[in-house]
Amino acid sequence: MTRGEPVNEITDSHERLIDIVQRAGDAILEIYATDFEVTDKADDSPLTQADLAAHRVIAEGLAELDPTTPIISEESDPPPYAERRHWQRYWLVDPLDGTREFVNRNGEFTVNIALVEDGVPTLGVVGVPVQQRIFLGDCNPGRRTAYVIEAGGRQLLNTRPYSPRV
């Protein structure tokens, strides 16, 4: 994964991220169609095999795409803050955001991956498995790319320059 490729189109790295999100969504939907079990995490939030399956798909995919960038995922224990605070770049992942909605079978859950650089999210991919829709946004220097990807194709979204609040 290279930093700041100066383009306003979907790059090979974007394609690979879209594929990772699609595969994670497929893993979730496979379990969604079954009588799955629900357990509770230490914070009393629900956990299903779909959370763990999506986590595995994403962790393996990101490790292949970008092996030197660490991953923080909701479904794994992060390294101590003393180590993380020095990271300039990392992946922030919620493999199944909306587990309660997944359990309630209302279709309102997503797969979320963000690249954070110098404390600012610079790239994000959000998949909506039930709708077979993926959103991609990239605000790296020289880029302002936002797409929605659906079965019918890709649509470039209108964007405005990103200006983080300080």
Backbone as JSON Lines, residues from 0, in Angstrom:
{"i":0,"aa":"M","n":[0.86,-1.18,0.0],"ca":[0.0,0.0,0.0],"c":[0.9,1.23,0.0]}
{"i":1,"aa":"T","n":[0.82,2.04,-1.01],"ca":[1.66,3.22,-1.09],"c":[0.91,4.45,-0.62]}
{"i":2,"aa":"R","n":[1.65,5.41,-0.15],"ca":[1.04,6.65,0.35],"c":[0.84,7.65,-0.76]}
{"i":3,"aa":"G","n":[-0.32,8.25,-0.81],"ca":[-0.56,9.42,-1.62],"c":[-0.4,9.27,-3.12]}
{"i":4,"aa":"E","n":[-0.78,8.15,-3.71],"ca":[-0.75,8.03,-5.16],"c":[-1.62,9.15,-5.73]}
{"i":5,"aa":"P","n":[-1.08,10.05,-6.58],"ca":[-1.84,11.23,-7.02],"c":[-2.85,10.91,-8.12]}
{"i":6,"aa":"V","n":[-3.95,10.33,-7.75],"ca":[-4.98,9.98,-8.72],"c":[-6.35,10.24,-8.13]}
{"i":7,"aa":"N","n":[-7.36,10.34,-8.98],"ca":[-8.74,10.47,-8.52],"c":[-9.54,9.32,-9.11]}
{"i":8,"aa":"E","n":[-9.01,8.13,-8.96],"ca":[-9.67,6.94,-9.46],"c":[-9.35,5.78,-8.53]}
{"i":9,"aa":"I","n":[-9.99,4.67,-8.77],"ca":[-9.75,3.5,-7.93],"c":[-8.42,2.86,-8.34]}
{"i":10,"aa":"T","n":[-7.52,2.72,-7.38],"ca":[-6.2,2.15,-7.61],"c":[-6.22,0.65,-7.33]}
{"i":11,"aa":"D","n":[-5.1,-0.01,-7.59],"ca":[-4.98,-1.43,-7.28],"c":[-5.16,-1.67,-5.78]}
{"i":12,"aa":"S","n":[-4.59,-0.81,-4.96],"ca":[-4.75,-0.95,-3.5],"c":[-6.21,-0.82,-3.1]}
{"i":13,"aa":"H","n":[-6.92,0.12,-3.72],"ca":[-8.35,0.26,-3.46],"c":[-9.09,-1.02,-3.84]}
{"i":14,"aa":"E","n":[-8.77,-1.55,-5.03],"ca":[-9.42,-2.78,-5.5],"c":[-9.22,-3.91,-4.5]}
{"i":15,"aa":"R","n":[-8.01,-4.01,-3.98],"ca":[-7.72,-5.08,-3.02],"c":[-8.49,-4.87,-1.71]}
{"i":16,"aa":"L","n":[-8.63,-3.63,-1.27],"ca":[-9.43,-3.35,-0.07],"c":[-10.91,-3.66,-0.31]}
{"i":17,"aa":"I","n":[-11.41,-3.29,-1.48],"ca":[-12.8,-3.6,-1.83],"c":[-13.01,-5.11,-1.78]}
{"i":18,"aa":"D","n":[-12.05,-5.87,-2.32],"ca":[-12.14,-7.33,-2.3],"c":[-12.16,-7.87,-0.87]}
{"i":19,"aa":"I","n":[-11.32,-7.32,-0.01],"ca":[-11.28,-7.77,1.39],"c":[-12.64,-7.52,2.05]}
{"i":20,"aa":"V","n":[-13.19,-6.34,1.86],"ca":[-14.49,-6.01,2.46],"c":[-15.59,-6.9,1.89]}
{"i":21,"aa":"Q","n":[-15.53,-7.16,0.59],"ca":[-16.53,-8.04,-0.04],"c":[-16.45,-9.46,0.54]}
{"i":22,"aa":"R","n":[-15.23,-9.97,0.69],"ca":[-15.06,-11.32,1.24],"c":[-15.51,-11.39,2.7]}
{"i":23,"aa":"A","n":[-15.22,-10.33,3.47],"ca":[-15.68,-10.29,4.87],"c":[-17.21,-10.26,4.91]}
{"i":24,"aa":"G","n":[-17.82,-9.47,4.04],"ca":[-19.29,-9.41,3.96],"c":[-19.88,-10.75,3.57]}
{"i":25,"aa":"D","n":[-19.24,-11.45,2.63],"ca":[-19.71,-12.78,2.23],"c":[-19.65,-13.76,3.41]}
{"i":26,"aa":"A","n":[-18.56,-13.68,4.19],"ca":[-18.42,-14.56,5.36],"c":[-19.53,-14.26,6.37]}
{"i":27,"aa":"I","n":[-19.85,-12.99,6.55],"ca":[-20.92,-12.59,7.47],"c":[-22.27,-13.12,6.98]}
{"i":28,"aa":"L","n":[-22.56,-12.93,5.7],"ca":[-23.86,-13.36,5.16],"c":[-24.04,-14.87,5.2]}
{"i":29,"aa":"E","n":[-22.94,-15.6,5.07],"ca":[-23.01,-17.06,5.16],"c":[-23.54,-17.47,6.54]}
{"i":30,"aa":"I","n":[-23.07,-16.8,7.57],"ca":[-23.51,-17.11,8.94],"c":[-24.89,-16.5,9.2]}
{"i":31,"aa":"Y","n":[-25.17,-15.35,8.62],"ca":[-26.47,-14.66,8.77],"c":[-27.62,-15.57,8.35]}
{"i":32,"aa":"A","n":[-27.36,-16.43,7.38],"ca":[-28.4,-17.32,6.84],"c":[-28.61,-18.57,7.68]}
{"i":33,"aa":"T","n":[-27.9,-18.68,8.81],"ca":[-28.0,-19.87,9.66],"c":[-28.62,-19.52,11.01]}
{"i":34,"aa":"D","n":[-28.8,-20.53,11.83],"ca":[-29.2,-20.32,13.23],"c":[-27.92,-20.2,14.06]}
{"i":35,"aa":"F","n":[-27.34,-19.02,14.09],"ca":[-26.06,-18.8,14.75],"c":[-26.24,-18.61,16.25]}
{"i":36,"aa":"E","n":[-25.14,-18.84,16.98],"ca":[-25.13,-18.64,18.43],"c":[-24.61,-17.24,18.74]}
{"i":37,"aa":"V","n":[-25.05,-16.71,19.86],"ca":[-24.61,-15.39,20.32],"c":[-24.02,-15.56,21.72]}
{"i":38,"aa":"T","n":[-22.82,-15.04,21.91],"ca":[-22.2,-15.01,23.23],"c":[-21.96,-13.54,23.59]}
{"i":39,"aa":"D","n":[-21.51,-13.3,24.81],"ca":[-21.23,-11.93,25.24],"c":[-19.74,-11.74,25.45]}
{"i":40,"aa":"K","n":[-19.26,-10.56,25.03],"ca":[-17.88,-10.18,25.3],"c":[-17.81,-9.66,26.73]}
{"i":41,"aa":"A","n":[-16.62,-9.35,27.18],"ca":[-16.41,-8.87,28.54],"c":[-17.21,-7.6,28.83]}
{"i":42,"aa":"D","n":[-17.46,-6.79,27.81],"ca":[-18.22,-5.55,28.02],"c":[-19.72,-5.75,27.83]}
{"i":43,"aa":"D","n":[-20.15,-7.01,27.78],"ca":[-21.56,-7.4,27.62],"c":[-22.13,-7.11,26.23]}
{"i":44,"aa":"S","n":[-21.29,-6.75,25.28],"ca":[-21.78,-6.6,23.91],"c":[-21.8,-7.99,23.25]}
{"i":45,"aa":"P","n":[-22.68,-8.19,22.28],"ca":[-22.81,-9.51,21.67],"c":[-21.63,-9.84,20.74]}
{"i":46,"aa":"L","n":[-21.37,-11.12,20.62],"ca":[-20.33,-11.64,19.74],"c":[-20.88,-12.87,19.03]}
{"i":47,"aa":"T","n":[-20.67,-12.94,17.72],"ca":[-21.1,-14.1,16.94],"c":[-19.93,-14.64,16.14]}
{"i":48,"aa":"Q","n":[-20.12,-15.82,15.56],"ca":[-19.11,-16.38,14.68],"c":[-18.89,-15.47,13.47]}
{"i":49,"aa":"A","n":[-19.9,-14.7,13.09],"ca":[-19.76,-13.78,11.96],"c":[-18.73,-12.69,12.27]}
{"i":50,"aa":"D","n":[-18.73,-12.17,13.51],"ca":[-17.72,-11.18,13.91],"c":[-16.33,-11.76,13.72]}
{"i":51,"aa":"L","n":[-16.15,-12.98,14.21],"ca":[-14.83,-13.62,14.17],"c":[-14.42,-14.02,12.76]}
{"i":52,"aa":"A","n":[-15.37,-14.5,11.96],"ca":[-15.06,-14.88,10.58],"c":[-14.65,-13.65,9.77]}
{"i":53,"aa":"A","n":[-15.38,-12.55,9.92],"ca":[-15.03,-11.32,9.2],"c":[-13.68,-10.79,9.67]}
{"i":54,"aa":"H","n":[-13.42,-10.88,10.96],"ca":[-12.13,-10.44,11.5],"c":[-10.99,-11.22,10.85]}
{"i":55,"aa":"R","n":[-11.13,-12.54,10.76],"ca":[-10.08,-13.37,10.15],"c":[-9.84,-12.97,8.69]}
{"i":56,"aa":"V","n":[-10.91,-12.82,7.93],"ca":[-10.78,-12.43,6.52],"c":[-10.03,-11.1,6.39]}
{"i":57,"aa":"I","n":[-10.43,-10.13,7.2],"ca":[-9.82,-8.8,7.12],"c":[-8.37,-8.82,7.58]}
{"i":58,"aa":"A","n":[-8.1,-9.46,8.71],"ca":[-6.73,-9.5,9.24],"c":[-5.79,-10.17,8.24]}
{"i":59,"aa":"E","n":[-6.22,-11.28,7.65],"ca":[-5.38,-11.96,6.66],"c":[-5.2,-11.1,5.41]}
{"i":60,"aa":"G","n":[-6.28,-10.47,4.95],"ca":[-6.2,-9.64,3.76],"c":[-5.31,-8.43,3.94]}
{"i":61,"aa":"L","n":[-5.44,-7.74,5.07],"ca":[-4.61,-6.57,5.32],"c":[-3.15,-6.95,5.53]}
{"i":62,"aa":"A","n":[-2.9,-8.09,6.17],"ca":[-1.52,-8.55,6.37],"c":[-0.85,-8.84,5.03]}
{"i":63,"aa":"E","n":[-1.62,-9.32,4.08],"ca":[-1.09,-9.57,2.74],"c":[-0.91,-8.26,1.96]}
{"i":64,"aa":"L","n":[-1.87,-7.36,2.07],"ca":[-1.83,-6.09,1.35],"c":[-0.75,-5.16,1.88]}
{"i":65,"aa":"D","n":[-0.61,-5.1,3.19],"ca":[0.21,-4.07,3.84],"c":[0.85,-4.66,5.1]}
{"i":66,"aa":"P","n":[1.82,-5.58,4.93],"ca":[2.32,-6.36,6.07],"c":[3.01,-5.56,7.17]}
{"i":67,"aa":"T","n":[3.46,-4.35,6.9],"ca":[4.18,-3.6,7.93],"c":[3.3,-2.67,8.75]}
{"i":68,"aa":"T","n":[2.03,-2.54,8.37],"ca":[1.14,-1.63,9.09],"c":[0.31,-2.42,10.09]}
{"i":69,"aa":"P","n":[0.37,-2.05,11.38],"ca":[-0.39,-2.77,12.4],"c":[-1.9,-2.58,12.24]}
{"i":70,"aa":"I","n":[-2.63,-3.5,12.85],"ca":[-4.09,-3.51,12.78],"c":[-4.66,-3.44,14.19]}
{"i":71,"aa":"I","n":[-5.62,-2.55,14.39],"ca":[-6.41,-2.53,15.62],"c":[-7.82,-2.94,15.2]}
{"i":72,"aa":"S","n":[-8.3,-4.03,15.77],"ca":[-9.62,-4.55,15.43],"c":[-10.45,-4.69,16.69]}
{"i":73,"aa":"E","n":[-11.74,-4.46,16.54],"ca":[-12.63,-4.63,17.68],"c":[-12.6,-6.06,18.21]}
{"i":74,"aa":"E","n":[-12.25,-7.01,17.36],"ca":[-12.29,-8.41,17.75],"c":[-10.94,-8.97,18.16]}
{"i":75,"aa":"S","n":[-9.98,-8.12,18.46],"ca":[-8.7,-8.58,18.99],"c":[-8.23,-7.6,20.04]}
{"i":76,"aa":"D","n":[-7.37,-8.07,20.91],"ca":[-6.84,-7.21,21.96],"c":[-5.74,-6.32,21.38]}
{"i":77,"aa":"P","n":[-5.85,-5.01,21.55],"ca":[-4.82,-4.13,21.0],"c":[-3.55,-4.2,21.85]}
{"i":78,"aa":"P","n":[-2.42,-3.87,21.25],"ca":[-1.2,-3.76,22.05],"c":[-1.37,-2.65,23.08]}
{"i":79,"aa":"P","n":[-0.54,-2.63,24.1],"ca":[-0.63,-1.57,25.11],"c":[-0.48,-0.18,24.47]}
{"i":80,"aa":"Y","n":[-1.13,0.8,25.08],"ca":[-1.08,2.16,24.55],"c":[0.35,2.67,24.46]}
{"i":81,"aa":"A","n":[1.2,2.28,25.4],"ca":[2.6,2.72,25.38],"c":[3.26,2.36,24.05]}
{"i":82,"aa":"E","n":[2.86,1.26,23.45],"ca":[3.38,0.86,22.13],"c":[2.63,1.59,21.01]}
{"i":83,"aa":"R","n":[1.31,1.6,21.09],"ca":[0.48,2.17,20.02],"c":[0.69,3.67,19.84]}
{"i":84,"aa":"R","n":[0.98,4.37,20.9],"ca":[1.04,5.83,20.82],"c":[2.14,6.32,19.88]}
{"i":85,"aa":"H","n":[3.07,5.45,19.55],"ca":[4.15,5.82,18.65],"c":[3.84,5.49,17.19]}
{"i":86,"aa":"W","n":[2.73,4.82,16.96],"ca":[2.39,4.44,15.59],"c":[2.05,5.69,14.78]}
{"i":87,"aa":"Q","n":[2.63,5.81,13.62],"ca":[2.3,6.89,12.7],"c":[1.19,6.47,11.74]}
{"i":88,"aa":"R","n":[1.01,5.15,11.63],"ca":[0.08,4.62,10.63],"c":[-0.44,3.28,11.13]}
{"i":89,"aa":"Y","n":[-1.77,3.08,11.03],"ca":[-2.34,1.79,11.41],"c":[-3.72,1.63,10.77]}
{"i":90,"aa":"W","n":[-4.16,0.39,10.68],"ca":[-5.5,0.06,10.22],"c":[-6.42,-0.01,11.43]}
{"i":91,"aa":"L","n":[-7.59,0.59,11.33],"ca":[-8.6,0.53,12.37],"c":[-9.8,-0.2,11.79]}
{"i":92,"aa":"V","n":[-10.21,-1.3,12.43],"ca":[-11.17,-2.22,11.83],"c":[-12.3,-2.53,12.8]}
{"i":93,"aa":"D","n":[-13.51,-2.51,12.29],"ca":[-14.65,-3.12,12.98],"c":[-15.24,-4.12,11.98]}
{"i":94,"aa":"P","n":[-14.91,-5.4,12.16],"ca":[-15.3,-6.41,11.18],"c":[-16.8,-6.55,10.98]}
{"i":95,"aa":"L","n":[-17.56,-6.33,12.06],"ca":[-19.02,-6.38,11.96],"c":[-19.55,-5.31,12.89]}
{"i":96,"aa":"D","n":[-19.73,-4.13,12.35],"ca":[-20.26,-3.01,13.14],"c":[-21.78,-3.12,13.13]}
{"i":97,"aa":"G","n":[-22.34,-3.32,14.3],"ca":[-23.79,-3.5,14.4],"c":[-24.14,-4.95,14.68]}
{"i":98,"aa":"T","n":[-23.39,-5.58,15.58],"ca":[-23.68,-6.99,15.89],"c":[-25.1,-7.14,16.44]}
{"i":99,"aa":"R","n":[-25.57,-6.18,17.22],"ca":[-26.95,-6.27,17.73],"c":[-27.95,-6.29,16.57]}
{"i":100,"aa":"E","n":[-27.7,-5.46,15.57],"ca":[-28.58,-5.43,14.39],"c":[-28.46,-6.75,13.61]}
{"i":101,"aa":"F","n":[-27.27,-7.29,13.55],"ca":[-27.06,-8.6,12.92],"c":[-27.89,-9.65,13.64]}
{"i":102,"aa":"V","n":[-27.8,-9.66,14.97],"ca":[-28.55,-10.63,15.79],"c":[-30.05,-10.44,15.59]}
{"i":103,"aa":"N","n":[-30.5,-9.2,15.48],"ca":[-31.93,-8.91,15.27],"c":[-32.37,-9.11,13.82]}
{"i":104,"aa":"R","n":[-31.41,-9.4,12.96],"ca":[-31.65,-9.68,11.53],"c":[-32.38,-8.53,10.82]}
{"i":105,"aa":"N","n":[-31.97,-7.31,11.12],"ca":[-32.6,-6.18,10.42],"c":[-31.76,-5.65,9.26]}
{"i":106,"aa":"G","n":[-30.61,-6.26,9.02],"ca":[-29.77,-5.9,7.88],"c":[-28.95,-4.64,8.05]}
{"i":107,"aa":"E","n":[-29.03,-4.0,9.2],"ca":[-28.36,-2.72,9.41],"c":[-27.02,-2.9,10.12]}
{"i":108,"aa":"F","n":[-26.09,-3.53,9.42],"ca":[-24.75,-3.73,9.95],"c":[-23.76,-3.55,8.81]}
{"i":109,"aa":"T","n":[-22.51,-3.24,9.17],"ca":[-21.5,-2.93,8.16],"c":[-20.16,-3.58,8.5]}
{"i":110,"aa":"V","n":[-19.29,-3.58,7.51],"ca":[-17.88,-3.96,7.65],"c":[-17.1,-2.67,7.47]}
{"i":111,"aa":"N","n":[-16.23,-2.33,8.43],"ca":[-15.54,-1.03,8.4],"c":[-14.03,-1.21,8.48]}
{"i":112,"aa":"I","n":[-13.32,-0.57,7.55],"ca":[-11.86,-0.55,7.58],"c":[-11.42,0.89,7.32]}
{"i":113,"aa":"A","n":[-10.52,1.4,8.16],"ca":[-9.97,2.74,7.96],"c":[-8.45,2.68,8.1]}
{"i":114,"aa":"L","n":[-7.78,3.48,7.31],"ca":[-6.34,3.67,7.47],"c":[-6.16,5.01,8.17]}
{"i":115,"aa":"V","n":[-5.44,5.0,9.29],"ca":[-5.19,6.21,10.06],"c":[-3.71,6.54,9.94]}
{"i":116,"aa":"E","n":[-3.43,7.78,9.53],"ca":[-2.05,8.23,9.37],"c":[-1.86,9.53,10.14]}
{"i":117,"aa":"D","n":[-0.86,9.53,11.01],"ca":[-0.6,10.7,11.85],"c":[-1.85,11.17,12.58]}
{"i":118,"aa":"G","n":[-2.64,10.23,13.05],"ca":[-3.82,10.52,13.84],"c":[-5.05,10.92,13.04]}
{"i":119,"aa":"V","n":[-4.96,10.88,11.7],"ca":[-6.07,11.31,10.85],"c":[-6.49,10.15,9.95]}
{"i":120,"aa":"P","n":[-7.79,9.84,9.89],"ca":[-8.23,8.81,8.95],"c":[-8.07,9.33,7.51]}
{"i":121,"aa":"T","n":[-7.32,8.58,6.69],"ca":[-7.05,9.03,5.33],"c":[-7.71,8.16,4.27]}
{"i":122,"aa":"L","n":[-8.16,6.98,4.66],"ca":[-8.77,6.06,3.72],"c":[-9.81,5.25,4.48]}
{"i":123,"aa":"G","n":[-10.98,5.09,3.91],"ca":[-12.01,4.3,4.57],"c":[-12.81,3.49,3.57]}
{"i":124,"aa":"V","n":[-13.15,2.28,3.98],"ca":[-13.99,1.41,3.18],"c":[-15.08,0.87,4.1]}
{"i":125,"aa":"V","n":[-16.33,1.05,3.7],"ca":[-17.47,0.58,4.48],"c":[-18.31,-0.3,3.57]}
{"i":126,"aa":"G","n":[-18.51,-1.54,3.99],"ca":[-19.35,-2.46,3.23],"c":[-20.68,-2.67,3.93]}
{"i":127,"aa":"V","n":[-21.74,-2.73,3.15],"ca":[-23.08,-3.01,3.65],"c":[-23.48,-4.35,3.03]}
{"i":128,"aa":"P","n":[-23.16,-5.47,3.71],"ca":[-23.33,-6.79,3.08],"c":[-24.73,-7.09,2.56]}
{"i":129,"aa":"V","n":[-25.76,-6.76,3.33],"ca":[-27.13,-7.1,2.92],"c":[-27.51,-6.36,1.64]}
{"i":130,"aa":"Q","n":[-27.01,-5.16,1.46],"ca":[-27.31,-4.36,0.27],"c":[-26.32,-4.6,-0.87]}
{"i":131,"aa":"Q","n":[-25.28,-5.4,-0.6],"ca":[-24.23,-5.62,-1.59],"c":[-23.68,-4.28,-2.1]}
{"i":132,"aa":"R","n":[-23.36,-3.4,-1.16],"ca":[-22.89,-2.05,-1.48],"c":[-21.64,-1.76,-0.66]}
{"i":133,"aa":"I","n":[-20.67,-1.12,-1.3],"ca":[-19.43,-0.74,-0.63],"c":[-19.15,0.72,-0.93]}
{"i":134,"aa":"F","n":[-18.76,1.46,0.1],"ca":[-18.36,2.86,-0.05],"c":[-16.86,2.95,0.19]}
{"i":135,"aa":"L","n":[-16.17,3.73,-0.64],"ca":[-14.74,3.91,-0.5],"c":[-14.44,5.4,-0.55]}
{"i":136,"aa":"G","n":[-13.67,5.88,0.42],"ca":[-13.25,7.27,0.42],"c":[-11.77,7.37,0.71]}
{"i":137,"aa":"D","n":[-11.08,8.2,-0.05],"ca":[-9.63,8.36,0.1],"c":[-9.32,9.84,0.06]}
{"i":138,"aa":"C","n":[-8.76,10.36,1.15],"ca":[-8.41,11.79,1.18],"c":[-6.92,11.99,1.41]}
{"i":139,"aa":"N","n":[-6.12,11.05,0.9],"ca":[-4.67,11.21,0.96],"c":[-4.27,12.43,0.14]}
{"i":140,"aa":"P","n":[-3.09,13.01,0.4],"ca":[-2.65,14.17,-0.37],"c":[-2.69,13.88,-1.88]}
{"i":141,"aa":"G","n":[-3.23,14.83,-2.63],"ca":[-3.32,14.67,-4.07],"c":[-4.52,13.85,-4.52]}
{"i":142,"aa":"R","n":[-5.36,13.46,-3.58],"ca":[-6.5,12.62,-3.91],"c":[-7.74,13.11,-3.2]}
{"i":143,"aa":"R","n":[-8.83,12.95,-3.83],"ca":[-10.12,13.19,-3.19],"c":[-11.09,12.25,-3.89]}
{"i":144,"aa":"T","n":[-11.02,11.01,-3.53],"ca":[-11.76,9.96,-4.22],"c":[-12.84,9.41,-3.31]}
{"i":145,"aa":"A","n":[-14.04,9.33,-3.81],"ca":[-15.13,8.68,-3.08],"c":[-16.02,7.98,-4.1]}
{"i":146,"aa":"Y","n":[-16.24,6.71,-3.85],"ca":[-17.05,5.88,-4.75],"c":[-18.06,5.09,-3.96]}
{"i":147,"aa":"V","n":[-19.15,4.76,-4.62],"ca":[-20.05,3.72,-4.13],"c":[-19.96,2.62,-5.18]}
{"i":148,"aa":"I","n":[-19.79,1.39,-4.71],"ca":[-19.64,0.23,-5.58],"c":[-20.83,-0.68,-5.32]}
{"i":149,"aa":"E","n":[-21.58,-0.97,-6.39],"ca":[-22.75,-1.84,-6.29],"c":[-22.7,-2.83,-7.44]}
{"i":150,"aa":"A","n":[-23.64,-3.75,-7.45],"ca":[-23.69,-4.77,-8.51],"c":[-23.75,-4.13,-9.89]}
{"i":151,"aa":"G","n":[-24.42,-3.0,-10.01],"ca":[-24.56,-2.33,-11.29],"c":[-23.32,-1.57,-11.73]}
{"i":152,"aa":"G","n":[-22.31,-1.47,-10.89],"ca":[-21.09,-0.77,-11.24],"c":[-20.64,0.18,-10.15]}
{"i":153,"aa":"R","n":[-19.85,1.15,-10.57],"ca":[-19.25,2.12,-9.64],"c":[-19.71,3.52,-9.99]}
{"i":154,"aa":"Q","n":[-19.91,4.29,-8.95],"ca":[-20.3,5.67,-9.17],"c":[-19.39,6.57,-8.36]}
{"i":155,"aa":"L","n":[-18.76,7.52,-9.03],"ca":[-17.94,8.51,-8.36],"c":[-18.86,9.45,-7.61]}
{"i":156,"aa":"L","n":[-18.58,9.69,-6.34],"ca":[-19.4,10.59,-5.53],"c":[-18.78,11.98,-5.51]}
{"i":157,"aa":"N","n":[-19.62,12.98,-5.43],"ca":[-19.12,14.35,-5.29],"c":[-18.54,14.53,-3.9]}
{"i":158,"aa":"T","n":[-17.41,15.2,-3.82],"ca":[-16.75,15.4,-2.53],"c":[-16.31,16.84,-2.38]}
{"i":159,"aa":"R","n":[-15.99,17.2,-1.15],"ca":[-15.39,18.49,-0.83],"c":[-14.05,18.22,-0.18]}
{"i":160,"aa":"P","n":[-13.14,19.18,-0.24],"ca":[-11.84,18.98,0.42],"c":[-12.03,18.68,1.9]}
{"i":161,"aa":"Y","n":[-11.22,17.79,2.41],"ca":[-11.24,17.42,3.81],"c":[-10.36,18.39,4.58]}
{"i":162,"aa":"S","n":[-10.86,18.91,5.67],"ca":[-10.1,19.82,6.5],"c":[-10.3,19.41,7.95]}
{"i":163,"aa":"P","n":[-9.32,18.69,8.54],"ca":[-9.49,18.25,9.92],"c":[-9.51,19.44,10.88]}
{"i":164,"aa":"R","n":[-10.32,19.32,11.89],"ca":[-10.37,20.36,12.93],"c":[-9.21,20.14,13.88]}
{"i":165,"aa":"V","n":[-8.58,21.21,14.24],"ca":[-7.44,21.12,15.14],"c":[-7.8,21.71,16.47]}
